[in-house]
Short mmCIF file of C-alpha atoms in Angstrom, two decimals:
data_model
loop_
_atom_site.label_atom_id
_atom_site.label_comp_id
_atom_site.label_asym_id
_atom_site.label_seq_id
_atom_site.Cartn_x
_atom_site.Cartn_y
_atom_site.Cartn_z
CA LEU A 1 123.04 84.21 123.99
CA VAL A 2 119.41 85.66 124.27
CA LEU A 3 116.85 82.89 124.70
CA THR A 4 113.83 83.70 122.60
CA PRO A 5 110.02 84.03 123.60
CA ASP A 6 108.21 80.83 123.52
CA TRP A 7 106.10 81.78 120.71
CA PHE A 8 109.53 82.32 118.56
CA GLN A 9 110.93 78.64 119.39
CA GLY A 10 109.76 77.31 116.10
CA LEU A 11 111.94 79.57 114.28
CA SER A 12 114.77 79.66 116.68
CA LYS A 13 115.47 78.89 120.32
CA TYR A 14 118.21 81.83 120.78
CA LEU A 15 118.47 85.03 118.88
CA SER A 16 120.91 84.90 115.79
CA LEU A 17 122.33 87.84 113.74
CA ARG A 18 119.47 87.07 111.20
CA ASP A 19 117.08 88.10 113.81
CA ALA A 20 118.98 90.32 116.29
CA ASN A 21 116.91 93.46 115.32
CA PHE A 22 114.39 92.49 117.31
CA TRP A 23 113.67 95.27 119.79
CA PRO A 24 111.85 98.47 118.80
CA ASP A 25 114.43 100.18 120.84
CA PHE A 26 117.10 100.35 118.31
CA PRO A 27 120.11 101.02 120.72
CA THR A 28 119.35 97.76 122.31
CA SER A 29 119.19 95.81 118.88
CA ALA A 30 122.44 97.49 118.03
CA GLN A 31 124.06 96.30 121.21
CA GLU A 32 122.61 92.76 120.93
CA ILE A 33 124.21 92.46 117.08
CA ARG A 34 127.66 93.45 118.58
CA ASN A 35 127.42 90.80 121.13
CA LEU A 36 126.81 88.26 118.56
CA PHE A 37 129.81 89.52 116.64
CA ILE A 38 131.86 88.97 119.76
CA LEU A 39 130.48 85.82 120.56
CA ALA A 40 131.26 84.49 116.86
CA GLY A 41 135.00 85.89 117.49
CA GLU A 42 134.60 88.65 115.02
CA LYS A 43 135.48 92.32 115.61
CA SER A 44 132.35 94.26 116.90
CA PRO A 45 131.19 96.93 114.80
CA GLU A 46 131.37 100.42 116.18
CA THR A 47 128.65 101.93 114.02
CA ILE A 48 125.41 99.97 112.96
CA ILE A 49 123.20 101.14 110.54
CA ALA A 50 119.77 99.57 109.64
CA VAL A 51 117.55 100.10 106.51
CA THR A 52 114.30 99.06 105.17
CA PRO A 53 113.67 97.70 101.56
CA GLU A 54 111.97 101.12 100.89
CA LEU A 55 115.54 102.51 100.01
CA VAL A 56 116.14 99.81 97.39
CA ARG A 57 112.58 100.90 96.16
CA ILE A 58 113.33 104.48 95.65
CA TRP A 59 116.68 103.56 94.00
CA LEU A 60 115.08 101.40 91.44
CA GLU A 61 112.67 103.95 90.82
CA LEU A 62 115.21 106.35 90.31
CA ILE A 63 117.10 104.06 87.77
CA GLY A 64 114.06 102.97 85.98
CA GLY A 65 114.30 99.23 87.36
CA THR A 66 116.78 96.68 86.13
CA ARG A 67 117.01 93.28 84.52
CA MET A 68 118.74 90.09 85.19
CA ALA A 69 119.57 88.67 81.71
CA LYS A 70 120.78 85.24 82.74
CA TRP A 71 117.30 84.43 84.44
CA GLY A 72 115.10 86.56 82.29
CA VAL A 73 113.73 88.33 85.29
CA ASN A 74 112.94 91.99 85.73
CA PHE A 75 113.14 93.98 88.88
CA THR A 76 110.74 97.01 89.34
CA PRO A 77 110.05 99.22 92.33
CA GLU A 78 106.73 97.23 92.84
CA ASN A 79 108.17 93.82 92.73
CA PHE A 80 112.14 93.49 93.69
CA ASP A 81 111.61 92.00 96.86
CA LEU A 82 109.38 89.08 95.63
CA VAL A 83 111.47 88.65 92.53
CA LEU A 84 114.51 88.47 94.94
CA GLN A 85 113.03 86.23 97.48
CA PHE A 86 111.91 83.72 94.51
CA LEU A 87 115.63 83.84 93.43
CA VAL A 88 117.04 83.10 96.87
CA GLU A 89 114.25 80.66 98.03
CA SER A 90 114.52 78.62 94.88
CA LYS A 91 118.53 78.32 95.08
CA ILE A 92 118.49 79.36 91.24
CA GLN A 93 122.15 79.94 91.83
CA GLY A 94 122.54 76.25 93.40
CA ARG A 95 123.04 75.46 97.06
CA TRP A 96 126.47 77.09 97.19
CA GLY A 97 125.17 80.38 95.83
CA VAL A 98 121.94 80.73 97.80
CA LYS A 99 122.50 84.67 98.29
CA GLN A 100 124.53 85.45 95.20
CA PRO A 101 121.15 86.90 93.44
CA VAL A 102 121.45 89.70 96.05
CA MET A 103 124.84 90.61 95.34
CA ASP A 104 123.98 90.60 91.53
CA LEU A 105 121.33 92.51 92.45
CA LEU A 106 123.21 95.21 94.45
CA SER A 107 125.90 95.23 91.61
CA GLN A 108 123.65 96.16 88.64
CA MET A 109 122.01 98.89 90.81
CA ILE A 110 125.18 100.62 91.40
CA ALA A 111 126.62 99.79 87.93
CA PRO A 112 127.87 102.90 86.05
CA TYR A 113 125.36 102.42 83.74
CA SER A 114 122.45 102.55 86.23
CA VAL A 115 123.91 105.44 88.11
CA THR A 116 124.21 107.71 85.31
CA ARG A 117 120.37 107.41 84.77
CA ILE A 118 119.98 109.74 87.97
CA THR A 119 119.87 113.39 87.97
CA PRO A 120 119.90 115.56 90.80
CA ALA A 121 116.30 116.62 90.04
CA ASP A 122 115.20 113.22 90.52
CA VAL A 123 116.95 112.72 93.94
CA ALA A 124 115.38 116.29 95.12
CA ALA A 125 111.97 114.98 93.99
CA ILE A 126 111.89 112.22 96.36
CA ASP A 127 110.12 112.80 99.78
CA TRP A 128 112.78 112.62 101.68
CA ASP A 129 110.82 113.95 105.08
CA THR A 130 108.49 111.03 104.88
CA PHE A 131 111.43 108.69 104.39
CA PHE A 132 113.03 109.67 107.69
CA GLN A 133 109.44 110.04 109.38
CA GLU A 134 108.43 106.38 108.43
CA LYS A 135 112.10 105.19 110.12
CA HIS A 136 113.17 103.60 107.02
CA ILE A 137 116.93 104.08 108.22
CA GLN A 138 118.13 103.91 111.94
CA ALA A 139 121.61 104.13 113.16
CA ASN A 140 123.60 103.57 116.57
CA SER A 141 127.29 104.61 116.89
CA GLN A 142 129.54 104.03 120.01
CA ASP A 143 131.52 107.06 118.50
CA LYS A 144 129.98 109.86 120.75
CA GLN A 145 130.28 112.53 118.32
CA LEU A 146 128.60 110.53 115.47
CA GLN A 147 125.92 109.16 117.63
CA SER A 148 125.22 112.81 118.38
CA ILE A 149 124.65 113.66 114.69
CA PHE A 150 122.38 110.41 114.45
CA GLU A 151 120.34 111.84 117.42
CA ASN A 152 119.98 115.24 115.58
CA TRP A 153 118.73 113.67 112.50
CA GLY A 154 116.15 111.87 114.18
CA ILE A 155 117.36 108.42 113.18
CA ALA A 156 118.60 107.14 116.58
CA ASN A 157 115.05 105.71 117.20
CA HIS A 158 114.95 105.28 120.90
CA LEU A 159 112.00 103.87 122.56
CA GLU A 160 110.98 106.06 125.28
CA ARG A 161 108.21 108.01 126.95
CA GLN A 162 107.90 111.76 126.82
CA GLU A 163 107.86 113.59 130.14
CA ASP A 164 104.47 114.90 129.46
CA ALA A 165 103.05 111.90 127.67
CA ASP A 166 99.71 110.62 129.86
CA ASN A 167 99.52 107.51 127.64
CA PHE A 168 101.70 105.56 125.17
CA LEU A 169 101.41 103.43 122.41
CA ALA A 170 104.08 101.47 120.17
CA PHE A 171 103.72 98.61 117.88
CA ASP A 172 106.14 95.76 116.62
CA PHE A 173 104.92 93.02 114.24
CA ILE A 174 107.05 89.95 114.28
CA SER A 175 106.42 87.44 111.66
CA ILE A 176 106.82 83.90 112.81
CA GLY A 177 105.14 81.91 109.94
CA ALA A 178 108.47 81.24 107.94
CA ASN A 179 106.94 82.96 104.62
CA LYS A 180 106.57 86.41 103.15
CA SER A 181 102.90 87.13 103.53
CA GLU A 182 103.33 90.27 105.42
CA LYS A 183 103.70 91.86 101.82
CA PHE A 184 99.86 90.79 101.32
CA VAL A 185 98.67 91.88 104.67
CA TRP A 186 96.77 94.97 105.60
CA SER A 187 96.25 96.01 109.20
CA ARG A 188 93.94 98.73 110.78
CA LEU A 189 94.51 99.77 114.50
CA GLU A 190 91.79 101.49 116.50
CA HIS A 191 92.54 102.78 119.75
CA ASN A 192 89.91 104.47 122.01
CA SER A 193 90.63 106.38 125.36
CA LEU A 194 87.56 106.74 127.42
CA ILE A 195 88.40 109.31 129.85
CA ALA A 196 86.77 109.87 133.40
CA PRO A 197 86.90 112.61 135.79
CA ASP A 198 89.20 110.96 138.39
CA GLY A 199 91.74 110.45 135.63
CA SER A 200 91.21 106.83 134.84
CA ILE A 201 91.62 105.88 131.47
CA GLN A 202 89.53 102.94 129.74
CA ASN A 203 91.93 102.07 126.58
CA THR A 204 90.46 99.80 124.03
CA LEU A 205 92.74 98.51 121.26
CA LYS A 206 90.85 96.64 118.26
CA ILE A 207 93.29 95.07 115.67
CA THR A 208 91.83 93.93 112.16
CA ARG A 209 94.34 91.95 109.73
CA THR A 210 93.18 91.15 106.55
CA HIS A 211 95.28 88.71 104.01
CA ALA A 212 94.66 90.37 100.55
CA LEU A 213 96.13 88.03 98.42
CA LYS A 214 94.67 87.42 95.33
CA PRO A 215 94.70 84.01 93.27
CA GLY A 216 97.48 84.19 90.78
CA GLU A 217 98.53 87.69 92.21
CA ILE A 218 102.17 86.26 92.91
CA SER A 219 102.71 84.95 89.47
CA GLU A 220 101.66 88.25 87.99
CA GLN A 221 103.74 90.39 90.32
CA LEU A 222 106.87 88.11 89.59
CA GLY A 223 105.95 88.26 85.91
CA GLU A 224 106.34 84.48 85.45
CA LYS A 225 104.73 84.42 81.80
CA THR A 226 107.72 85.93 80.62
CA TRP A 227 110.28 83.49 81.97
CA SER A 228 111.68 80.44 80.27
CA GLN A 229 110.44 77.05 81.09
CA ASN A 230 113.44 75.83 83.16
CA VAL A 231 113.03 79.20 85.58
CA ARG A 232 109.15 78.83 85.94
CA ASP A 233 109.45 75.09 86.70
CA LEU A 234 111.66 76.50 89.84
CA LEU A 235 108.24 78.43 91.01
CA THR A 236 106.96 75.09 92.91
CA PRO A 237 103.52 75.20 95.26
CA ASP A 238 106.25 75.24 98.29
CA ILE A 239 108.07 78.21 96.88
CA VAL A 240 104.85 80.26 96.36
CA TRP A 241 103.74 79.33 99.88
CA LYS A 242 107.00 80.86 100.99
CA LEU A 243 106.53 83.98 98.92
CA GLY A 244 103.23 84.82 100.75
CA ALA A 245 100.54 82.10 99.92
CA GLY A 246 100.55 80.53 103.27
CA GLU A 247 99.38 81.54 106.73
CA ASN A 248 100.41 84.98 107.98
CA ARG A 249 101.44 84.09 111.58
CA THR A 250 102.29 87.27 113.47
CA MET A 251 102.90 88.11 117.00
CA LEU A 252 102.00 91.73 117.46
CA ARG A 253 103.83 93.38 120.64
CA VAL A 254 102.20 96.34 122.11
CA TRP A 255 103.90 98.65 124.59
CA VAL A 256 101.86 100.58 127.00
CA PRO A 257 102.65 102.22 130.27
CA TYR A 258 104.34 100.31 132.77
CA ASP A 259 101.53 100.78 135.38
CA ALA A 260 98.67 99.75 132.86
CA GLU A 261 96.34 97.45 134.20
CA PHE A 262 95.37 94.58 132.10
CA ILE A 263 91.65 93.91 131.74
CA SER A 264 91.12 91.36 128.90
CA GLY A 265 92.27 90.46 125.71
CA VAL A 266 90.49 88.45 122.87
CA SER A 267 92.39 86.90 119.84
CA PRO A 268 90.95 83.89 117.64
CA SER A 269 94.70 82.92 117.16
CA GLY A 270 95.58 82.38 120.81
CA VAL A 271 95.85 83.86 124.40
CA VAL A 272 96.84 87.34 124.77
CA ARG A 273 99.14 87.93 127.52
CA ALA A 274 100.27 91.17 129.45
CA LEU A 275 103.73 91.33 130.58
CA PRO A 276 104.45 94.05 133.02
CA ARG A 277 107.50 95.56 132.85
CA ALA A 278 109.04 93.09 130.32
CA GLU A 279 111.08 96.05 128.34
CA ARG A 280 112.57 99.18 129.12
CA ASP A 281 109.97 99.71 131.90
CA PHE A 282 106.90 99.14 129.66
CA THR A 283 104.19 96.91 129.93
CA MET A 284 104.05 94.70 126.67
CA LEU A 285 100.84 93.06 125.26
CA GLU A 286 101.46 90.03 123.44
CA ILE A 287 98.64 89.26 120.69
CA PRO A 288 98.78 86.45 118.40
CA MET A 289 97.37 87.15 114.95
CA ASN A 290 97.29 84.26 112.29
CA VAL A 291 95.22 84.92 109.34
CA LEU A 292 95.06 83.04 105.85
CA PRO A 293 94.85 84.26 102.34
CA GLY A 294 91.38 85.82 101.63
CA GLU A 295 90.50 86.13 105.61
CA THR A 296 90.14 88.82 107.91
CA LEU A 297 91.20 88.39 111.60
CA VAL A 298 89.71 90.64 114.37
CA ALA A 299 91.28 90.62 118.04
CA GLU A 300 90.70 93.13 120.91
CA VAL A 301 92.28 94.16 124.08
CA GLN A 302 91.30 96.24 127.06
CA TYR A 303 93.46 97.99 129.79
CA LYS A 304 93.38 100.76 131.90
CA THR A 305 95.82 103.61 132.20
CA ARG A 306 95.60 106.79 134.35
CA ILE A 307 96.32 110.70 134.07
CA ALA A 308 98.21 112.31 136.71
CA ARG A 309 97.65 115.93 135.78
CA GLY A 310 94.45 117.93 136.07
CA SER A 311 91.42 118.01 138.54
CA GLN A 312 88.07 116.25 138.55
CA SER A 313 86.85 119.25 136.60
CA TRP A 314 89.19 119.31 133.72
CA ARG A 315 92.11 116.80 132.30
CA PRO A 316 94.89 117.49 129.67
CA TYR A 317 95.39 114.44 127.63
CA ASN A 318 98.53 113.40 125.55
CA LEU A 319 98.60 110.13 123.90
CA GLN A 320 102.34 109.62 122.46
CA ILE A 321 102.44 107.28 119.82
CA SER A 322 106.19 105.69 118.83
CA GLY A 323 106.55 105.01 115.11
CA THR A 324 107.21 101.57 113.67
CA PRO A 325 109.32 101.40 110.59
CA ALA A 326 108.18 100.59 107.22
CA ARG A 327 104.37 99.98 108.08
CA LYS A 328 103.27 101.62 104.54
CA GLN A 329 99.86 99.07 104.76
CA THR A 330 98.92 99.81 108.49
CA LYS A 331 96.81 102.58 109.59
CA LEU A 332 95.90 103.72 113.30
CA ILE A 333 92.74 105.44 114.04
CA PRO A 334 93.09 107.13 117.52
CA THR A 335 89.78 108.47 119.35
CA ILE A 336 88.99 109.93 122.63
CA SER A 337 85.84 109.82 124.41
CA VAL A 338 84.64 111.02 128.02
CA VAL A 339 82.07 110.06 130.48
CA ASP A 340 79.67 111.80 132.61
CA ASP A 341 79.03 114.43 130.07
CA GLY A 342 82.47 116.10 129.61
CA LYS A 343 83.11 117.95 126.62
CA PHE A 344 86.43 118.66 124.60
CA THR A 345 87.71 122.34 124.78
CA ALA A 346 90.83 121.56 122.79
CA GLU A 347 91.72 118.52 120.55
CA THR A 348 94.34 118.07 117.59
CA ALA A 349 93.34 117.41 114.28
CA ASN A 350 94.57 113.89 114.05
CA VAL A 351 91.80 112.72 116.83
CA GLY A 352 89.46 109.90 114.73
CA ALA A 353 91.63 110.14 111.47
CA PRO A 354 93.44 107.20 110.06
CA ILE A 355 97.23 108.17 110.55
CA ASP A 356 100.37 106.25 109.68
CA LEU A 357 102.60 104.87 112.58
CA VAL A 358 105.12 107.47 112.67
CA ASP A 359 105.91 109.37 115.91
CA GLY A 360 103.34 111.57 117.04
CA ASN A 361 101.15 112.97 119.63
CA VAL A 362 97.25 112.77 120.01
CA ARG A 363 96.05 115.52 122.64
CA ALA A 364 93.14 116.97 123.96
CA VAL A 365 91.66 118.95 126.90
CA VAL A 366 88.44 117.59 128.52
CA GLU A 367 86.20 119.38 131.10
CA TRP A 368 83.24 118.41 133.12
CA LYS A 369 80.83 120.71 134.93
#
C-alpha cells in the first residue's frame, strides 16, 4: 500500500484505485494501479488507458447531446459533467445504484440512435491534434509491441527531462477539497528566468487562482428550472457545495530540476515546501492553494537553477515544459530576463506569450559584452 502525503490524509490515508492516477509520470501510475488489482486478489490489467472528460464532451458534441427522460435532465457538451455529478451525489438512483447514472449515460451515448447521427465529416472536423497535445488520452502496456505503438503515438506520457534541457517545469493540480469546484477555477502561471553570466538562473514562479463561480451559476448550468419538483428537491445546499460552491482546496505540485536550490515560497493557504529528489530524480515543490467562490489567491516561489552550457559571454537556454492533462482553464506565461546588460540574440516566439500547459520548449540565446 502507498501511504499518502500528510495533506492528502483528510481524503485517504492510503492510495486507493480511485486516486491511483497520482503521478504525472503515467507509467508509474499504471504500475501502481496494477499493484492495487493484485492486492485486491484480482487479475492485473496488462494494458491501462486513461481518458479525460474531454472525450465525453466531444462525443456529446457529435451526437448533439442526449436526454434522460426518467429524470428530465439534459446532457450537453457544456454541462454533462455537472449533471452527472448531481445524479451521482444526490443518489437519485438509490443507495445501491449510486453509479447507475454513469452507465445509463454511457448506454445512451453509444446506442444506435445516437451513433447514427455521426458522420465521417463530423469526426474529421474535430481538432484531434490538440486533443492529443493536451494529453486527453494516456496509455501504458506491458506488451512491448503495444507499448511501442503508444510511444510512437505520443500518448505514453513519461515525465522525463530532455538531454539538452537547461531547466524543467511540470505542474500537477491535486484537489483535496472533496468537491468539484475546479471546473470554476481559472489559473494563471507566470514563470521568469533571470539569467546571469555565470550560468545561474533565478527562477520566480507566480501562481494566481480565481474561483469564478457566480451566484446561481450551478443551477443555470444544470437546467434546474426545467426539472420536476421531486428532482429539484434533491439539489440541497450540501449537494450544491459538492458540485463546486465550496472552497477550492488544491495542492499544486511543481517538478523542477533535481539540483534546484529552494529560496523562498509564500502562499496564504499554508507552508510551501521543497522536497529534493522526491520523485523520478526531480525536486518537487508543494504549494497549497485554497480559494473561495468570488476570491482570487496569489502565491509565489523562488528557486535557483544553473545552465551548464556556454560561457561567461554567452549562454544558450532551453526551458522544457512538460504538459499537464486537461488544463483548459490554465495559462502559463514564460518570460526570460538577463542581468549585467545582456542581450538576446535569439528567442522562440512563445517567450512572454500565454501558452497552454502542453509539452513544449522555451528557448533563447543570451550574450554579454
